[in-house]
mmCIF file of C-alpha atoms and ligand atoms in Angstrom:
data_model
loop_
_atom_site.group_PDB
_atom_site.id
_atom_site.type_symbol
_atom_site.label_atom_id
_atom_site.label_comp_id
_atom_site.label_asym_id
_atom_site.label_seq_id
_atom_site.Cartn_x
_atom_site.Cartn_y
_atom_site.Cartn_z
ATOM 1 C CA MET A 1 5.226 11.487 -36.428
ATOM 2 C CA SER A 2 1.414 12.567 -37.572
ATOM 3 C CA GLY A 3 -0.885 9.380 -37.533
ATOM 4 C CA GLU A 4 1.477 7.495 -35.589
ATOM 5 C CA SER A 5 -0.310 5.761 -32.328
ATOM 6 C CA THR A 6 1.405 7.611 -29.546
ATOM 7 C CA MET A 7 0.571 4.463 -27.235
ATOM 8 C CA PRO A 8 4.051 2.102 -27.585
ATOM 9 C CA SER A 9 3.798 -1.047 -29.410
ATOM 10 C CA LEU A 10 4.580 -4.364 -27.370
ATOM 11 C CA GLN A 11 7.538 -4.564 -29.236
ATOM 12 C CA SER A 12 8.932 -1.049 -27.915
ATOM 13 C CA LEU A 13 7.855 -2.256 -24.129
ATOM 14 C CA GLU A 14 10.031 -5.719 -24.353
ATOM 15 C CA PHE A 15 12.404 -3.483 -25.803
ATOM 16 C CA ALA A 16 12.479 -1.164 -22.815
ATOM 17 C CA GLU A 17 12.235 -4.080 -20.424
ATOM 18 C CA GLY A 18 15.542 -5.252 -22.056
ATOM 19 C CA PHE A 19 17.119 -2.012 -22.421
ATOM 20 C CA ILE A 20 19.430 -2.726 -19.078
ATOM 21 C CA GLY A 21 21.538 -5.725 -18.862
ATOM 22 C CA GLU A 22 21.192 -7.620 -15.252
ATOM 23 C CA PRO A 23 24.848 -8.767 -13.834
ATOM 24 C CA GLU A 24 25.173 -12.255 -13.281
ATOM 25 C CA VAL A 25 24.658 -11.820 -9.100
ATOM 26 C CA ILE A 26 21.281 -10.524 -10.492
ATOM 27 C CA LEU A 27 20.495 -12.949 -12.721
ATOM 28 C CA ASP A 28 21.730 -15.892 -10.056
ATOM 29 C CA ALA A 29 18.860 -14.162 -7.559
ATOM 30 C CA ARG A 30 16.376 -14.377 -10.658
ATOM 31 C CA ALA A 31 16.785 -18.244 -11.065
ATOM 32 C CA ALA A 32 16.696 -19.142 -7.501
ATOM 33 C CA GLY A 33 13.331 -17.015 -7.517
ATOM 34 C CA GLU A 34 12.424 -18.917 -10.687
ATOM 35 C CA ASP A 35 13.334 -22.452 -9.002
ATOM 36 C CA ARG A 36 11.290 -21.423 -5.796
ATOM 37 C CA GLY A 37 8.251 -19.887 -7.905
ATOM 38 C CA VAL A 38 8.248 -16.427 -6.540
ATOM 39 C CA ASP A 39 7.167 -13.739 -8.792
ATOM 40 C CA THR A 40 11.028 -11.510 -8.836
ATOM 41 C CA VAL A 41 10.297 -8.098 -10.315
ATOM 42 C CA THR A 42 10.932 -7.512 -14.020
ATOM 43 C CA PRO A 43 14.274 -6.426 -14.966
ATOM 44 C CA GLY A 44 12.671 -2.986 -16.276
ATOM 45 C CA THR A 45 10.810 -2.558 -12.999
ATOM 46 C CA GLY A 46 14.446 -3.189 -11.326
ATOM 47 C CA ALA A 47 16.239 -0.612 -13.349
ATOM 48 C CA ALA A 48 13.284 1.948 -12.740
ATOM 49 C CA LEU A 49 14.007 1.016 -9.061
ATOM 50 C CA ARG A 50 17.484 1.336 -9.120
ATOM 51 C CA PHE A 51 16.830 5.060 -11.059
ATOM 52 C CA ILE A 52 14.684 5.971 -8.511
ATOM 53 C CA ALA A 53 17.078 5.245 -5.624
ATOM 54 C CA ALA A 54 19.960 6.684 -7.381
ATOM 55 C CA ALA A 55 17.849 10.278 -8.657
ATOM 56 C CA SER A 56 16.481 10.602 -5.068
ATOM 57 C CA GLY A 57 20.055 10.019 -3.572
ATOM 58 C CA ALA A 58 17.994 7.244 -1.417
ATOM 59 C CA GLN A 59 20.335 6.646 1.850
ATOM 60 C CA THR A 60 17.387 4.706 4.115
ATOM 61 C CA VAL A 61 15.237 2.382 2.125
ATOM 62 C CA VAL A 62 12.670 0.030 3.596
ATOM 63 C CA GLU A 63 11.753 -3.011 1.150
ATOM 64 C CA VAL A 64 8.296 -5.184 1.613
ATOM 65 C CA GLY A 65 8.732 -8.260 0.059
ATOM 66 C CA THR A 66 12.921 -9.583 -0.192
ATOM 67 C CA GLY A 67 11.624 -12.583 -2.400
ATOM 68 C CA THR A 68 15.215 -13.911 -3.401
ATOM 69 C CA GLY A 69 16.963 -10.433 -3.643
ATOM 70 C CA VAL A 70 16.219 -9.540 -7.071
ATOM 71 C CA GLY A 71 14.609 -5.742 -6.400
ATOM 72 C CA THR A 72 17.043 -5.860 -3.011
ATOM 73 C CA LEU A 73 20.199 -5.987 -5.348
ATOM 74 C CA TRP A 74 18.699 -3.704 -7.920
ATOM 75 C CA LEU A 75 18.116 -0.872 -5.078
ATOM 76 C CA LEU A 76 21.549 -1.702 -3.380
ATOM 77 C CA ASN A 77 22.706 -0.590 -6.797
ATOM 78 C CA GLY A 78 20.981 2.588 -6.855
ATOM 79 C CA MET A 79 21.167 3.777 -3.105
ATOM 80 C CA THR A 80 24.109 6.220 -1.843
ATOM 81 C CA GLU A 81 27.018 4.588 -0.522
ATOM 82 C CA GLY A 82 26.755 4.054 3.223
ATOM 83 C CA GLY A 83 23.255 3.785 2.957
ATOM 84 C CA LEU A 84 21.131 0.963 4.275
ATOM 85 C CA LEU A 85 18.543 -0.871 3.011
ATOM 86 C CA THR A 86 15.857 -2.798 5.560
ATOM 87 C CA SER A 87 13.752 -5.724 3.666
ATOM 88 C CA ILE A 88 10.983 -7.575 4.885
ATOM 89 C CA ASP A 89 9.945 -11.106 4.263
ATOM 90 C CA SER A 90 7.901 -13.432 6.135
ATOM 91 C CA ASP A 91 9.228 -16.616 4.032
ATOM 92 C CA VAL A 92 12.316 -17.112 6.060
ATOM 93 C CA GLU A 93 13.899 -19.698 3.163
ATOM 94 C CA LEU A 94 13.278 -17.193 0.774
ATOM 95 C CA GLN A 95 14.948 -14.428 2.849
ATOM 96 C CA ASN A 96 17.774 -17.074 3.159
ATOM 97 C CA ALA A 97 18.659 -16.861 -0.428
ATOM 98 C CA ALA A 98 18.421 -13.160 -0.518
ATOM 99 C CA LYS A 99 20.869 -13.349 2.030
ATOM 100 C CA ALA A 100 23.114 -15.285 0.164
ATOM 101 C CA ALA A 101 22.509 -13.210 -3.542
ATOM 102 C CA VAL A 102 23.307 -10.243 -1.226
ATOM 103 C CA ALA A 103 26.623 -11.795 0.545
ATOM 104 C CA ALA A 104 27.740 -12.560 -3.473
ATOM 105 C CA ALA A 105 27.086 -9.514 -4.382
ATOM 106 C CA GLY A 106 29.687 -8.095 -1.684
ATOM 107 C CA ARG A 107 26.659 -6.101 0.230
ATOM 108 C CA SER A 108 25.810 -7.405 3.464
ATOM 109 C CA GLY A 109 26.983 -4.465 5.077
ATOM 110 C CA SER A 110 24.478 -2.225 3.321
ATOM 111 C CA ALA A 111 21.797 -4.555 4.180
ATOM 112 C CA ARG A 112 19.390 -5.467 7.108
ATOM 113 C CA LEU A 113 16.994 -8.913 6.365
ATOM 114 C CA ILE A 114 14.104 -8.955 8.509
ATOM 115 C CA ALA A 115 12.121 -12.234 8.775
ATOM 116 C CA GLY A 116 8.333 -11.357 9.971
ATOM 117 C CA ARG A 117 4.712 -10.209 8.860
ATOM 118 C CA ALA A 118 5.430 -6.585 7.440
ATOM 119 C CA LEU A 119 2.360 -5.268 9.264
ATOM 120 C CA GLU A 120 4.184 -6.353 12.303
ATOM 121 C CA VAL A 121 7.573 -5.121 11.576
ATOM 122 C CA LEU A 122 7.142 -1.980 9.889
ATOM 123 C CA PRO A 123 5.572 -0.269 12.999
ATOM 124 C CA ARG A 124 8.800 -1.043 14.556
ATOM 125 C CA LEU A 125 10.581 1.198 12.477
ATOM 126 C CA THR A 126 11.381 4.796 12.925
ATOM 127 C CA ASP A 127 8.999 7.826 12.137
ATOM 128 C CA ASN A 128 10.212 10.000 8.962
ATOM 129 C CA GLY A 129 13.236 7.677 8.833
ATOM 130 C CA TYR A 130 12.725 6.643 5.726
ATOM 131 C CA ASP A 131 13.663 8.011 1.692
ATOM 132 C CA LEU A 132 12.224 5.313 0.280
ATOM 133 C CA MET A 133 9.643 2.584 0.460
ATOM 134 C CA VAL A 134 9.274 -0.390 -1.983
ATOM 135 C CA VAL A 135 6.128 -2.531 -1.483
ATOM 136 C CA ASN A 136 6.712 -5.656 -3.592
ATOM 137 C CA ALA A 137 3.808 -8.183 -1.391
ATOM 138 C CA ASP A 138 0.178 -9.167 -1.316
ATOM 139 C CA PRO A 139 -1.837 -6.252 -3.192
ATOM 140 C CA SER A 140 -4.791 -6.431 -0.897
ATOM 141 C CA GLU A 141 -2.896 -5.519 2.068
ATOM 142 C CA TYR A 142 -1.561 -2.369 0.010
ATOM 143 C CA GLY A 143 -3.855 0.187 1.595
ATOM 144 C CA LEU A 144 -2.568 -0.917 5.036
ATOM 145 C CA PHE A 145 0.997 -0.119 3.651
ATOM 146 C CA LEU A 146 0.283 3.013 2.614
ATOM 147 C CA SER A 147 -0.371 4.366 6.097
ATOM 148 C CA GLN A 148 2.763 2.645 7.271
ATOM 149 C CA ALA A 149 4.656 4.583 3.980
ATOM 150 C CA LEU A 150 3.094 8.248 5.274
ATOM 151 C CA ARG A 151 4.540 7.295 8.822
ATOM 152 C CA LEU A 152 7.900 6.278 7.782
ATOM 153 C CA LEU A 153 8.622 8.595 4.839
ATOM 154 C CA ARG A 154 10.535 11.758 5.347
ATOM 155 C CA PRO A 155 8.875 14.700 3.637
ATOM 156 C CA GLY A 156 10.120 14.365 0.051
ATOM 157 C CA GLY A 157 10.292 10.604 0.149
ATOM 158 C CA ILE A 158 9.178 7.967 -2.202
ATOM 159 C CA VAL A 159 6.778 5.289 -1.881
ATOM 160 C CA VAL A 160 6.728 2.718 -4.825
ATOM 161 C CA PHE A 161 4.076 -0.283 -5.289
ATOM 162 C CA ASN A 162 4.860 -3.163 -7.872
ATOM 163 C CA HIS A 163 1.830 -4.774 -9.553
ATOM 164 C CA GLY A 164 -0.279 -1.150 -10.288
ATOM 165 C CA PHE A 165 -1.515 -3.158 -13.276
ATOM 166 C CA LEU A 166 -2.293 -6.491 -11.246
ATOM 167 C CA SER A 167 -1.841 -8.636 -14.298
ATOM 168 C CA GLY A 168 -4.335 -6.669 -16.307
ATOM 169 C CA ARG A 169 -7.222 -6.989 -13.603
ATOM 170 C CA ILE A 170 -7.264 -3.412 -12.586
ATOM 171 C CA ALA A 171 -8.216 -1.747 -15.886
ATOM 172 C CA ASP A 172 -10.357 -4.723 -16.692
ATOM 173 C CA ALA A 173 -13.692 -3.365 -15.460
ATOM 174 C CA SER A 174 -15.184 -6.995 -15.587
ATOM 175 C CA GLN A 175 -12.841 -8.127 -12.739
ATOM 176 C CA ARG A 176 -14.227 -7.604 -9.431
ATOM 177 C CA ASP A 177 -12.362 -10.359 -7.117
ATOM 178 C CA ASP A 178 -11.738 -8.947 -3.818
ATOM 179 C CA THR A 179 -7.804 -8.244 -4.183
ATOM 180 C CA THR A 180 -8.742 -6.149 -7.409
ATOM 181 C CA LEU A 181 -11.114 -4.068 -5.716
ATOM 182 C CA ALA A 182 -9.127 -3.782 -2.813
ATOM 183 C CA LEU A 183 -6.156 -2.314 -4.944
ATOM 184 C CA ARG A 184 -8.618 -0.105 -6.982
ATOM 185 C CA GLU A 185 -9.616 1.027 -3.409
ATOM 186 C CA MET A 186 -5.963 1.894 -2.166
ATOM 187 C CA GLN A 187 -5.011 3.273 -5.914
ATOM 188 C CA GLN A 188 -7.806 5.978 -5.326
ATOM 189 C CA ALA A 189 -7.047 6.979 -2.046
ATOM 190 C CA LEU A 190 -3.300 7.446 -3.082
ATOM 191 C CA ARG A 191 -4.682 9.615 -5.832
ATOM 192 C CA ASP A 192 -6.777 11.509 -3.716
ATOM 193 C CA ASN A 193 -4.150 12.652 -1.235
ATOM 194 C CA THR A 194 -3.469 15.551 -1.377
ATOM 195 C CA ALA A 195 -0.057 15.054 0.279
ATOM 196 C CA LEU A 196 1.180 13.336 -2.049
ATOM 197 C CA THR A 197 2.341 13.399 -5.790
ATOM 198 C CA PRO A 198 1.695 9.970 -7.620
ATOM 199 C CA ALA A 199 2.290 8.581 -11.186
ATOM 200 C CA LEU A 200 1.418 5.142 -12.594
ATOM 201 C CA LEU A 201 4.636 3.947 -14.422
ATOM 202 C CA PRO A 202 4.033 1.181 -17.016
ATOM 203 C CA VAL A 203 6.963 -0.458 -16.387
ATOM 204 C CA GLY A 204 6.730 -4.305 -15.615
ATOM 205 C CA ASP A 205 3.383 -5.169 -13.796
ATOM 206 C CA GLY A 206 2.855 -1.417 -13.321
ATOM 207 C CA LEU A 207 4.690 0.643 -10.743
ATOM 208 C CA LEU A 208 2.585 3.080 -8.809
ATOM 209 C CA ALA A 209 4.698 5.580 -7.337
ATOM 210 C CA ALA A 210 4.231 8.833 -5.047
ATOM 211 C CA VAL A 211 6.160 11.433 -3.679
ATOM 212 C CA VAL A 212 5.352 12.600 -0.105
ATOM 213 C CA ASN A 213 5.172 16.570 -0.555
HETATM 214 C C1 SAM B 301 6.513 -11.170 -5.330
HETATM 215 S S1 SAM B 301 7.385 -11.764 -4.132
HETATM 216 C C2 SAM B 301 8.744 -10.558 -3.954
HETATM 217 C C3 SAM B 301 9.455 -10.817 -4.960
HETATM 218 C C4 SAM B 301 10.920 -9.744 -4.718
HETATM 219 N N1 SAM B 301 10.698 -8.437 -4.393
HETATM 220 C C5 SAM B 301 12.233 -10.250 -6.105
HETATM 221 O O1 SAM B 301 12.055 -9.189 -6.535
HETATM 222 O O2 SAM B 301 12.542 -11.089 -5.760
HETATM 223 C C6 SAM B 301 6.688 -11.039 -2.858
HETATM 224 C C7 SAM B 301 7.224 -11.696 -1.253
HETATM 225 O O3 SAM B 301 6.115 -11.046 -0.194
HETATM 226 C C8 SAM B 301 6.373 -11.730 0.671
HETATM 227 N N2 SAM B 301 4.915 -11.442 1.610
HETATM 228 C C9 SAM B 301 3.856 -11.558 0.894
HETATM 229 N N3 SAM B 301 3.294 -10.790 2.032
HETATM 230 C C10 SAM B 301 3.843 -10.555 3.069
HETATM 231 C C11 SAM B 301 3.730 -9.806 4.252
HETATM 232 N N4 SAM B 301 2.479 -9.752 4.928
HETATM 233 N N5 SAM B 301 5.062 -9.937 4.892
HETATM 234 C C12 SAM B 301 6.001 -9.726 4.830
HETATM 235 N N6 SAM B 301 6.158 -10.469 3.811
HETATM 236 C C13 SAM B 301 5.585 -10.643 2.276
HETATM 237 C C14 SAM B 301 6.209 -12.999 0.325
HETATM 238 O O4 SAM B 301 7.269 -14.143 1.291
HETATM 239 C C15 SAM B 301 7.447 -13.160 -0.873
HETATM 240 O O5 SAM B 301 8.583 -13.371 -0.448
#
């Protein structure tokens, strides 16, 4: 291996993205999202979410940003049988498409889809009641979602934020727009929080994950 780069090539990253194929029902949810201009999770991100849900034995999951249900379906496929996924989205039309996708997958009994703004819904959910929280919404609000995660997750619970790279803007010091600055600040707070064990996983647009110690 000496002399070879340890950085993955673009080809390797593309290979990783397609490593796990998507079942028909997820492809349909992805197509519904594309029709509506939704930025659905990538296949590699979906597979990683399923992996995290399965590895942690997640039974109670809260998702912010249902969209058309791509991430929702991946999570349901990793969760323990008998678990419940609560997913929040402020866009009722998108969430209805997700509802149809979850029904098509035969998983309606495992999902509670709530229409509303996440910062109004999350405070109504039970303290220490969740094993996993997945956030895929407006990155400028991620700092507020992190505070909610610290309240909602049980010790050993996991929080995952999509768009850790913000399409390359986080790592590019010349980018100083409000959203990039807010997300950099949130990422610093997450790194500095001794109650968390964090990692930035280079999958899709970056999965920023942390375990609550
Ligand atoms: C990137 S899309 C989610 C994609 C979805 N996870 C998937 O894989 O199909 C972001 C979603 O977050 C929702 N959203 C954005 N800000 C929100 C907020 N403050 N509260 C609730 N939903 C929000 C949008 O309506 C949109 O459907």
